[in-house]
Structures are given as structure tokens and as C-alpha cells.
Short mmCIF file of C-alpha atoms in Angstrom, two decimals:
data_model
loop_
_atom_site.label_atom_id
_atom_site.label_comp_id
_atom_site.label_asym_id
_atom_site.label_seq_id
_atom_site.Cartn_x
_atom_site.Cartn_y
_atom_site.Cartn_z
CA MET J 213 -37.07 40.88 -16.60
CA ALA J 214 -36.76 43.11 -19.96
CA GLY J 215 -36.45 40.86 -23.20
CA THR J 216 -35.70 37.40 -23.77
CA PRO J 217 -33.80 35.43 -21.22
CA PRO J 218 -30.81 33.45 -22.20
CA ASP J 219 -30.81 30.03 -22.98
CA ASP J 220 -29.71 29.11 -19.38
CA VAL J 221 -32.09 31.07 -17.80
CA VAL J 222 -35.72 30.28 -17.15
CA ASP J 223 -38.84 32.48 -16.92
CA ARG J 224 -41.42 31.41 -14.58
CA ASP J 225 -44.14 31.94 -17.04
CA ALA J 226 -42.03 29.91 -19.95
CA THR J 227 -42.27 26.32 -18.58
CA THR J 228 -45.27 24.42 -16.96
CA ASP J 229 -45.41 21.18 -15.68
CA PRO J 230 -48.09 19.14 -17.59
CA ASP J 231 -48.47 16.81 -14.48
CA ALA J 232 -48.83 19.40 -12.05
CA THR J 233 -52.90 19.26 -11.90
CA THR J 234 -51.85 15.49 -10.83
CA ASN J 235 -49.95 16.89 -7.64
CA PRO J 236 -52.05 19.26 -5.85
CA THR J 237 -49.42 19.59 -3.18
CA ASP J 238 -47.15 21.66 -4.89
CA PRO J 239 -48.62 22.70 -8.51
CA THR J 240 -46.20 25.07 -9.13
CA ASP J 241 -42.84 23.85 -10.87
CA ILE J 242 -40.82 26.78 -11.61
CA ASP J 243 -38.72 29.19 -9.61
CA ASN J 244 -38.18 32.36 -10.75
CA ALA J 245 -35.46 33.16 -13.04
CA THR J 246 -33.46 35.21 -10.37
CA ASP J 247 -32.98 32.09 -8.48
CA ILE J 248 -30.61 30.74 -11.27
CA ALA J 249 -27.03 31.01 -9.38
CA ASP J 250 -23.25 31.19 -11.08
CA ILE J 251 -20.67 29.22 -9.97
CA ASP J 252 -18.75 32.57 -9.42
CA GLY J 253 -20.93 33.74 -6.70
CA PRO J 254 -20.06 34.90 -3.09
CA GLU J 255 -19.41 31.56 -2.07
CA GLY J 256 -16.09 31.77 -3.55
CA SER J 257 -14.39 31.47 -6.91
CA ASP J 258 -13.74 27.75 -6.86
CA GLY J 259 -17.72 27.23 -6.34
CA LEU J 260 -16.94 24.64 -3.40
CA GLY J 261 -17.83 26.78 -0.58
CA ASP J 262 -16.59 25.84 2.90
CA PRO J 263 -15.49 22.19 3.30
CA ASP J 264 -16.60 22.51 6.91
CA ASP J 265 -20.17 22.76 5.63
CA VAL J 266 -20.49 19.45 4.81
CA MET J 267 -21.42 16.46 6.83
CA GLY J 268 -20.07 12.93 5.95
CA PHE J 269 -22.14 9.86 6.42
CA ASP J 270 -22.65 9.45 10.22
CA GLY J 271 -24.14 6.12 10.66
CA ALA J 272 -27.17 4.15 9.87
CA ALA J 273 -29.68 5.81 7.12
CA ASP J 274 -32.76 6.95 8.81
CA PRO J 275 -35.51 5.16 7.07
CA HIS J 276 -37.66 8.32 7.20
CA GLU J 277 -35.07 9.89 4.74
CA ASP J 278 -34.58 7.18 2.45
CA CYS J 279 -35.41 7.31 -1.13
CA VAL J 280 -37.37 4.22 -2.50
CA VAL J 281 -37.16 5.00 -5.97
CA GLY J 282 -36.41 2.24 -8.46
CA TYR J 283 -36.64 1.09 -12.27
CA ASP J 284 -39.32 3.14 -13.68
CA PRO J 285 -39.93 2.18 -17.24
CA HIS J 286 -41.87 5.36 -18.03
CA PHE J 287 -39.31 7.59 -17.12
CA GLU J 288 -37.02 5.91 -19.02
CA ASP J 289 -38.74 5.93 -22.02
CA ASP J 290 -39.46 9.79 -21.70
CA LEU J 291 -35.98 10.35 -20.79
CA ALA J 292 -34.92 8.59 -24.28
CA ALA J 293 -37.33 10.22 -26.18
CA ALA J 294 -36.16 13.83 -24.59
CA ASP J 295 -32.56 12.88 -24.84
CA ALA J 296 -33.06 12.24 -28.78
CA ALA J 297 -34.55 15.50 -29.17
CA VAL J 298 -32.18 17.88 -27.23
CA PRO J 299 -29.20 18.29 -29.70
CA GLU J 300 -25.81 18.15 -28.42
CA VAL J 301 -24.22 21.36 -27.48
CA ARG J 302 -20.75 22.92 -26.53
CA ALA J 303 -19.97 23.55 -23.02
CA LEU J 304 -20.41 27.18 -21.88
CA THR J 305 -17.44 29.29 -21.91
CA GLY J 306 -15.50 29.00 -18.87
CA PRO J 307 -12.37 27.14 -17.17
CA PRO J 308 -12.62 23.48 -18.50
CA ARG J 309 -13.85 20.50 -16.28
CA ARG J 310 -14.95 22.78 -13.56
CA PHE J 311 -17.51 21.07 -10.95
CA ALA J 312 -19.26 21.73 -7.66
CA ARG J 313 -21.21 20.43 -4.98
CA PRO J 314 -24.90 20.25 -5.31
CA LEU J 315 -25.60 21.51 -2.09
CA ARG J 316 -24.25 24.51 -0.06
CA ARG J 317 -25.32 24.09 3.03
CA ARG J 318 -24.80 21.17 5.93
CA PHE J 319 -26.27 17.77 4.91
CA ARG J 320 -26.26 14.22 5.78
CA VAL J 321 -25.94 11.35 3.52
CA SER J 322 -28.87 9.30 4.64
CA ALA J 323 -28.29 6.45 1.96
CA ARG J 324 -25.03 5.78 0.38
CA TYR J 325 -24.36 4.74 -3.17
CA GLY J 326 -24.23 1.34 -3.82
CA ILE J 327 -25.77 -0.17 -0.71
CA ARG J 328 -27.82 -3.28 -1.45
CA GLY J 329 -31.35 -3.57 -1.53
CA ASN J 330 -34.55 -4.38 -3.15
CA TRP J 331 -33.88 -2.54 -6.25
CA LEU J 332 -33.71 -3.81 -10.02
CA ALA J 333 -29.96 -3.03 -10.21
CA GLY J 334 -29.43 -4.59 -7.02
CA HIS J 335 -28.30 -1.67 -5.05
CA HIS J 336 -29.07 2.10 -4.46
CA THR J 337 -28.04 3.78 -7.80
CA GLY J 338 -27.34 7.29 -6.21
CA ILE J 339 -26.50 9.06 -2.97
CA ASP J 340 -29.06 10.91 -0.82
CA LEU J 341 -28.42 14.12 0.75
CA ALA J 342 -30.79 14.97 3.28
CA VAL J 343 -31.57 18.61 3.96
CA PRO J 344 -34.73 20.69 4.73
CA ARG J 345 -37.29 20.85 2.03
CA GLY J 346 -36.87 23.88 -0.36
CA THR J 347 -33.22 23.81 0.11
CA PRO J 348 -31.40 25.32 -3.24
CA VAL J 349 -29.89 22.51 -5.35
CA TYR J 350 -27.08 23.16 -7.93
CA ALA J 351 -25.83 21.58 -11.00
CA VAL J 352 -22.43 19.73 -10.31
CA GLY J 353 -21.49 20.44 -13.89
CA SER J 354 -22.26 22.46 -17.02
CA GLY J 355 -24.54 20.76 -19.72
CA VAL J 356 -27.91 20.67 -21.36
CA VAL J 357 -31.04 19.80 -19.53
CA VAL J 358 -32.48 16.61 -21.13
CA LEU J 359 -35.58 16.67 -18.91
CA ALA J 360 -37.14 18.97 -16.44
CA ARG J 361 -40.40 17.68 -15.30
CA TRP J 362 -42.40 15.41 -13.07
CA SER J 363 -40.41 11.97 -13.48
CA GLY J 364 -42.62 9.24 -12.11
CA ALA J 365 -40.61 7.61 -9.45
CA TYR J 366 -38.24 10.18 -9.18
CA GLY J 367 -40.67 13.01 -8.59
CA LYS J 368 -39.64 16.39 -9.80
CA ALA J 369 -36.44 15.91 -11.24
CA VAL J 370 -34.00 17.24 -13.47
CA THR J 371 -31.40 15.29 -16.02
CA VAL J 372 -28.55 17.06 -17.34
CA ARG J 373 -26.35 15.67 -19.88
CA MET J 374 -22.82 16.69 -19.40
CA PRO J 375 -20.02 17.43 -22.04
CA ASP J 376 -18.15 14.19 -20.86
CA GLY J 377 -21.11 12.08 -22.00
CA HIS J 378 -22.30 11.26 -18.46
CA TYR J 379 -25.81 12.21 -17.06
CA ALA J 380 -26.53 13.61 -13.88
CA LEU J 381 -30.08 13.31 -12.44
CA TYR J 382 -31.20 15.50 -9.57
CA ALA J 383 -34.48 13.69 -8.01
CA HIS J 384 -37.18 14.41 -5.66
CA LEU J 385 -37.13 18.32 -5.99
CA ASN J 386 -39.85 20.45 -4.53
CA ARG J 387 -39.46 22.79 -7.32
CA ILE J 388 -37.56 23.08 -10.75
CA SER J 389 -35.73 26.25 -11.88
CA VAL J 390 -34.56 25.15 -15.35
CA ARG J 391 -36.21 24.14 -18.58
CA GLN J 392 -35.40 21.39 -21.22
CA GLY J 393 -32.98 22.27 -23.49
CA ALA J 394 -31.40 24.90 -21.38
CA ARG J 395 -27.43 25.05 -21.59
CA ILE J 396 -26.32 25.75 -17.99
CA ARG J 397 -23.36 26.25 -16.22
CA THR J 398 -21.76 24.92 -13.29
CA GLY J 399 -23.37 25.87 -10.06
CA THR J 400 -26.77 26.95 -11.88
CA ARG J 401 -29.72 26.75 -9.27
CA ILE J 402 -31.44 23.59 -10.75
CA GLY J 403 -34.45 23.60 -8.34
CA SER J 404 -35.02 23.21 -4.47
CA SER J 405 -34.95 19.92 -2.55
CA GLY J 406 -38.12 17.83 -1.79
CA SER J 407 -39.77 14.64 -1.25
CA THR J 408 -41.54 14.19 -4.57
CA GLY J 409 -42.00 10.94 -6.21
CA ARG J 410 -41.27 7.38 -4.22
CA ALA J 411 -39.47 8.97 -1.25
CA THR J 412 -40.16 9.12 2.61
CA GLY J 413 -38.88 12.51 3.47
CA PRO J 414 -37.07 15.45 2.29
CA HIS J 415 -33.70 14.99 0.69
CA LEU J 416 -31.71 15.01 -2.77
CA HIS J 417 -31.02 12.21 -4.74
CA LEU J 418 -28.05 12.79 -6.71
CA GLU J 419 -27.33 9.86 -9.61
CA ILE J 420 -24.67 9.95 -12.09
CA ARG J 421 -25.19 7.76 -15.03
CA SER J 422 -22.17 6.95 -17.61
CA ARG J 423 -24.83 6.54 -20.28
CA ARG J 424 -28.46 7.75 -20.43
CA GLY J 425 -30.12 4.42 -19.33
CA TYR J 426 -30.83 3.01 -16.26
CA GLY J 427 -28.20 0.56 -14.66
CA SER J 428 -24.91 2.46 -16.01
CA ASP J 429 -25.05 4.66 -12.53
CA ILE J 430 -21.51 5.14 -11.20
CA SER J 431 -20.52 6.61 -7.76
CA PRO J 432 -21.43 10.19 -7.31
CA VAL J 433 -18.55 10.47 -4.68
CA GLY J 434 -16.08 9.15 -6.76
CA TYR J 435 -16.98 10.88 -9.97
CA LEU J 436 -16.86 14.11 -8.48
CA ALA J 437 -13.82 13.48 -6.26
CA ARG J 438 -11.99 12.35 -9.69
CA ARG J 439 -12.90 15.94 -10.88
CA GLY J 440 -11.65 18.00 -7.46
CA VAL J 441 -15.05 18.17 -5.66
CA ARG J 442 -15.49 16.49 -2.20
CA LEU J 443 -18.66 15.47 -1.48
CA THR J 444 -18.28 13.31 1.88
#
């Protein structure tokens, strides 16, 4: 690609993962820039795709697909420092309050938000969407990428600060397709699903926080439903 890529497009050679050498199973962290997708693509002008492509929760979660991520003080410290370093940005041009689903293929909810367990918060802080390793993951809303790197227990993860002050955290990725500080649109491809970090099988852990810090999580299903997107 000739010239300098715009803010919301990442060149493969522009970003490196400082922890890649400690994760020999997948040292390549950044996808090619052509993997970046805009919501106004072939899947429909509303960015929601076909509702029939989504599978709801179908019973007890499969323990082999659960994520066991919990409070990680090193990640929280890194996130706080990165958040302070990334300035506020205006939302990119386009219809206001546009949101979309993070996956465009069939998935199964392997762990619901809020289920009780041995987490510091006392419950599961996100929702786990079981999909094969390498499934494209897209931004549910526009915003600025606060952190895009190896994130401890969350594995390879991307955290996006959205214009409404909420944070979307996409965890256990196999690959990352955006860089810190990039402004992204709703529907931008941010990476591919995987099982990095504290995970026992390939899935996307989607976490929505009302503030930056751990414990401010809210239901991703409710958050997206209030914005016109059915997740389950």
C-alpha cells in the first residue's frame, strides 16, 4: 500500500508485540491492513448481518471453551497508563450511535455475563462467544484503541475507548489488526479469535466497562440491545 496509512488502518510492519518472543505458539501479532473492514461492507448497510446467523445460549457452558480470566493487576496498570497517554478523539464521521455485533458468523455463548464463580468481581465480567480459532472479530462501536497488545490473563487483547466513555475489551485473540492510538469505526476488523491468555478453548471474550477499571463491567448483551443490536 503506497503512502502513509490513515489513522484507522494498521500496516503489518508498523506495530510489533514486545511479548511475541515469550509466546512462541503465535509470534505474529498484527494482521495485514487489508483485513480492516468497514461496517458499510457487503454484509448490509446496517452492519448487523443476518439475525439468523447468531445462535443464542443453548444450555450449560462447555468447560473446554470457557475463559478463566480474572483480575490481572499488571494489565490494569498497563491499561491505566495507556489510557492516560491516548488523547480523547472525536468519533469518526458517520451516523451517530451506530453499533454492530463483534462476529459475523454463527457462534455459541459458552459463558454468559454475570454467572457466579471464583472471580474477584464474584461473577464473569464478560460474555464468551465460542467460535473457531481465526474467526474475524469486529469493533462493536467506534472509538480510539487504548491498548492493543499482549494483556496478561486476557492474552492478546484490544481495548477501545468509545465516545460514550465506555470501554470495549476484546480478549483471547489469536491476532491483532489495529494499533494503539488508532481511531476506528464501528465494524473495523480488530483481530481474529483465539485462546491466548487464560483460556481453555478458542472464543471471544467481550467485556464492556462503564469506566476503565476492573469491576465497572456491565452486560454486553444489555449494552448492545439498548443500541439496537441483538447479540443473543
